[in-house]
Structures are given as structure tokens and as C-alpha cells.
Short mmCIF file of C-alpha atoms in Angstrom, two decimals:
data_model
loop_
_atom_site.label_atom_id
_atom_site.label_comp_id
_atom_site.label_asym_id
_atom_site.label_seq_id
_atom_site.Cartn_x
_atom_site.Cartn_y
_atom_site.Cartn_z
CA UNK A 212 3.37 1.36 -33.58
CA UNK A 213 2.95 0.22 -29.49
CA UNK A 214 3.27 -4.21 -29.25
CA UNK A 215 2.77 -6.06 -25.75
CA UNK A 216 6.08 -6.70 -24.21
CA UNK A 217 5.48 -10.26 -24.13
CA UNK A 218 4.19 -10.46 -27.95
CA UNK A 219 7.92 -8.70 -28.86
CA UNK A 220 9.69 -11.01 -26.13
CA UNK A 221 8.16 -14.07 -27.14
CA UNK A 222 6.95 -13.67 -30.78
CA UNK A 223 3.21 -13.33 -31.87
CA UNK A 224 1.82 -16.26 -30.60
CA UNK A 225 2.46 -15.71 -26.99
CA UNK A 226 0.26 -12.62 -27.07
CA UNK A 227 -2.59 -11.78 -29.01
CA UNK A 228 -2.87 -8.21 -28.20
CA UNK A 229 -3.24 -5.73 -31.18
CA UNK A 230 -0.47 -3.29 -32.10
CA UNK A 231 -1.52 0.20 -31.40
CA UNK A 232 -0.48 3.11 -33.61
CA UNK A 233 1.22 5.16 -31.49
CA UNK A 234 -1.08 8.41 -32.87
CA UNK A 235 -3.81 6.13 -31.26
CA UNK A 236 -2.26 5.75 -28.17
CA UNK A 237 -1.19 9.96 -27.75
CA UNK A 238 -4.68 10.72 -28.87
CA UNK A 239 -5.68 8.94 -25.84
CA UNK A 240 -3.52 10.33 -23.25
CA UNK A 241 -4.67 13.83 -24.75
CA UNK A 242 -8.36 12.99 -24.58
CA UNK A 243 -7.67 12.11 -21.15
CA UNK A 244 -6.19 15.33 -20.28
CA UNK A 245 -8.71 17.39 -21.64
CA UNK A 246 -11.41 15.01 -19.19
CA UNK A 247 -9.50 16.35 -16.35
CA UNK A 248 -9.47 19.69 -17.38
CA UNK A 249 -13.07 19.52 -18.54
CA UNK A 250 -14.29 18.38 -14.93
CA UNK A 251 -11.53 20.07 -13.16
CA UNK A 252 -13.94 20.52 -10.14
CA UNK A 253 -14.88 16.68 -9.42
CA UNK A 254 -10.92 15.70 -10.30
CA UNK A 255 -9.88 18.67 -7.41
CA UNK A 256 -12.30 16.68 -5.22
CA UNK A 257 -11.03 13.50 -5.99
CA UNK A 258 -7.51 14.75 -5.87
CA UNK A 259 -8.85 16.36 -2.17
CA UNK A 260 -10.21 13.15 -0.96
CA UNK A 261 -6.53 11.00 -2.39
CA UNK A 262 -4.52 14.19 -0.03
CA UNK A 263 -6.69 12.82 2.83
CA UNK A 264 -6.21 9.52 2.41
CA UNK A 265 -2.40 9.67 2.22
CA UNK A 266 -2.45 12.05 4.95
CA UNK A 267 -4.17 9.79 7.40
CA UNK A 268 -1.52 7.50 6.40
CA UNK A 269 0.95 9.26 7.42
CA UNK A 270 2.96 7.74 10.07
CA UNK A 271 5.26 10.51 11.74
CA UNK A 272 3.34 9.67 15.19
CA UNK A 273 4.91 5.79 14.74
CA UNK A 274 8.10 7.34 13.51
CA UNK A 275 8.34 9.80 16.87
CA UNK A 276 7.02 7.09 19.07
CA UNK A 277 10.32 5.00 18.13
CA UNK A 278 12.43 8.11 18.40
CA UNK A 279 11.28 7.90 22.10
CA UNK A 280 11.62 4.17 22.64
CA UNK A 281 15.24 4.47 20.94
CA UNK A 282 16.29 7.42 23.65
CA UNK A 283 14.93 5.07 26.31
CA UNK A 284 16.71 1.91 25.23
CA UNK A 285 20.19 3.54 24.39
CA UNK A 286 20.00 5.09 28.40
CA UNK A 287 18.83 1.46 29.52
CA UNK A 288 21.98 0.19 27.79
CA UNK A 289 24.04 2.54 28.97
CA UNK A 290 22.74 1.59 32.62
CA UNK A 291 23.75 -2.23 31.56
CA UNK A 292 26.82 -1.19 30.06
CA UNK A 293 28.13 0.77 33.17
CA UNK A 294 26.95 -2.26 35.84
CA UNK A 295 28.49 -4.60 34.05
CA UNK A 296 25.52 -6.40 32.88
CA UNK A 297 24.41 -8.37 29.90
CA UNK A 298 22.79 -6.32 27.71
CA UNK A 299 23.03 -8.60 24.06
CA UNK A 300 19.02 -8.26 24.85
CA UNK A 301 18.78 -4.37 25.25
CA UNK A 302 20.75 -3.96 21.63
CA UNK A 303 18.72 -6.44 20.36
CA UNK A 304 15.75 -4.33 20.81
CA UNK A 305 17.18 -1.16 19.89
CA UNK A 306 18.40 -2.93 16.81
CA UNK A 307 14.67 -4.19 16.30
CA UNK A 308 13.34 -0.81 16.82
CA UNK A 309 15.78 1.10 14.22
CA UNK A 310 14.79 -1.52 11.54
CA UNK A 311 11.61 -0.72 12.19
CA UNK A 312 12.23 3.43 12.45
CA UNK A 313 14.18 2.37 8.83
CA UNK A 314 10.31 0.88 7.44
CA UNK A 315 8.45 3.55 8.53
CA UNK A 316 10.73 6.37 6.76
CA UNK A 317 10.51 4.64 3.64
CA UNK A 318 6.68 4.79 3.75
CA UNK A 319 6.68 7.92 4.51
CA UNK A 320 9.03 9.13 1.82
CA UNK A 321 6.54 7.53 -0.74
CA UNK A 322 3.52 9.16 0.84
CA UNK A 323 5.01 12.36 0.61
CA UNK A 324 5.96 11.46 -2.89
CA UNK A 325 2.19 10.58 -4.24
CA UNK A 326 1.09 13.97 -1.78
CA UNK A 327 3.78 15.86 -4.09
CA UNK A 328 2.44 14.13 -7.33
CA UNK A 329 -1.20 15.19 -5.99
CA UNK A 330 -0.34 18.44 -5.07
CA UNK A 331 1.50 18.88 -8.90
CA UNK A 332 -1.70 17.79 -10.87
CA UNK A 333 -3.52 19.91 -8.58
CA UNK A 334 -1.74 23.41 -9.56
CA UNK A 335 -1.66 22.00 -13.30
CA UNK A 336 -5.38 21.83 -13.51
CA UNK A 337 -5.37 25.60 -11.62
CA UNK A 338 -3.05 26.53 -14.00
CA UNK A 339 -4.99 25.75 -17.55
CA UNK A 340 -8.20 27.22 -18.47
CA UNK A 341 -7.66 25.43 -22.13
CA UNK A 342 -8.12 22.40 -23.85
CA UNK A 343 -5.12 20.41 -25.04
CA UNK A 344 -4.83 20.42 -28.27
CA UNK A 345 -1.72 18.10 -29.09
CA UNK A 346 0.29 15.46 -27.34
CA UNK A 347 3.17 16.81 -24.84
CA UNK A 348 5.69 14.23 -23.58
CA UNK A 349 6.79 16.33 -20.98
CA UNK A 350 3.35 16.45 -19.48
CA UNK A 351 3.02 12.52 -19.98
CA UNK A 352 6.21 12.28 -18.10
CA UNK A 353 5.35 14.54 -15.13
CA UNK A 354 1.52 13.35 -14.68
CA UNK A 355 1.17 10.06 -16.28
CA UNK A 356 2.29 6.67 -14.54
CA UNK A 357 0.87 4.16 -17.06
CA UNK A 358 -1.58 3.65 -19.53
CA UNK A 359 -3.55 0.35 -19.58
CA UNK A 360 -4.79 -0.55 -23.07
CA UNK A 361 -7.89 -3.10 -23.91
CA UNK A 362 -9.90 -4.21 -26.94
CA UNK A 363 -12.36 -1.59 -26.50
CA UNK A 364 -10.64 1.21 -24.48
CA UNK A 365 -7.64 2.72 -22.85
CA UNK A 366 -6.93 3.67 -18.56
CA UNK A 367 -4.98 6.65 -18.40
CA UNK A 368 -3.36 5.95 -14.39
CA UNK A 369 -2.16 9.30 -13.43
CA UNK A 370 0.29 9.44 -11.12
CA UNK A 371 -2.00 11.07 -8.63
CA UNK A 372 -3.94 8.31 -7.92
CA UNK A 373 -6.45 9.18 -10.82
CA UNK A 374 -7.61 6.44 -13.53
CA UNK A 375 -9.55 7.86 -16.67
CA UNK A 376 -11.47 5.55 -19.52
CA UNK A 377 -11.16 6.31 -22.68
CA UNK A 378 -13.09 4.50 -25.15
CA UNK A 379 -11.77 3.40 -28.43
#
């Protein structure tokens, strides 16, 4: 049986959400994965749109620009040091550029991860041509991000930014 964590931690009065039998939750996951396979051409279109969106969010150009700016600042810093001039402002600007680059690299890694998950789900859809007949924990861990439980439905959220609604 699955329960709301608020209910578990603070008692039944803290959350009115009902408990969910594991079999019901597992069946909702199987139904969602079957829905993805059944409408694979529509899902493939959604995945392609997601890939394009992630690619458009790619910040490689910004990273390249910052790298060029850092190289220019390094030259400027070297000239100031050799001329025995105050270089603190230039060093501060270089540090700020490095911090901005680090933030962009973290964002870039996130978009690469999303692209990878989208490609994995797309490959899975291409490789499967039958219905899923039973719950598979490995598939769930690989493709599903979270499951939202409502009074009348489950929303299965895939890691590839796709959501399937399963009525209860």
C-alpha cells in the first residue's frame, strides 16, 4: 500500500489522501506505458518537439563567447601585470566570467541529460511493438520520473517530459 508521505510523517489527520494499493499503482504504470506504445507515432512527434526545444535551449554559443571573453581578459591581465599596473578590476571581471561559465556548463549538462532521456524513450518505442503485460520495475526506474495521484486519476510523468493521464 502506498501512502502520502505527509500522512505517514504526521498522522492521518495531516492528509486526507487515501492509501493506494500497489497493484493499482502498478497497473496505472503499465497502462501509461502501453498508451505510449499504442500512440507511438504521436508520442514520437511529441518527443521530437521536446528534442527541438532542448536543442534550442542549448547554450553552447554562450559558453564559446565566454571562453573568448576569458581569453581576452587573460591577455589584458597579463599586460597589466607586466606593466605593474593595478589588475584587481580585471581579475574580478575574469572571476565573474568563470562563474558565469560554470553556471552555463551546469545548465548544458542538464539539457544533455534531458536529450538523452528523450532519445532513450524514443529508442524504446522503436524497439517495442507489443503491449506490456506486466509491471517491470527496471522500466519504471529508467523511464518514469514521478507518479501524481489524484482522487480520479493518475498522472504518469516520464523523464522525457511526457505525461500520460490514467483514469481511476
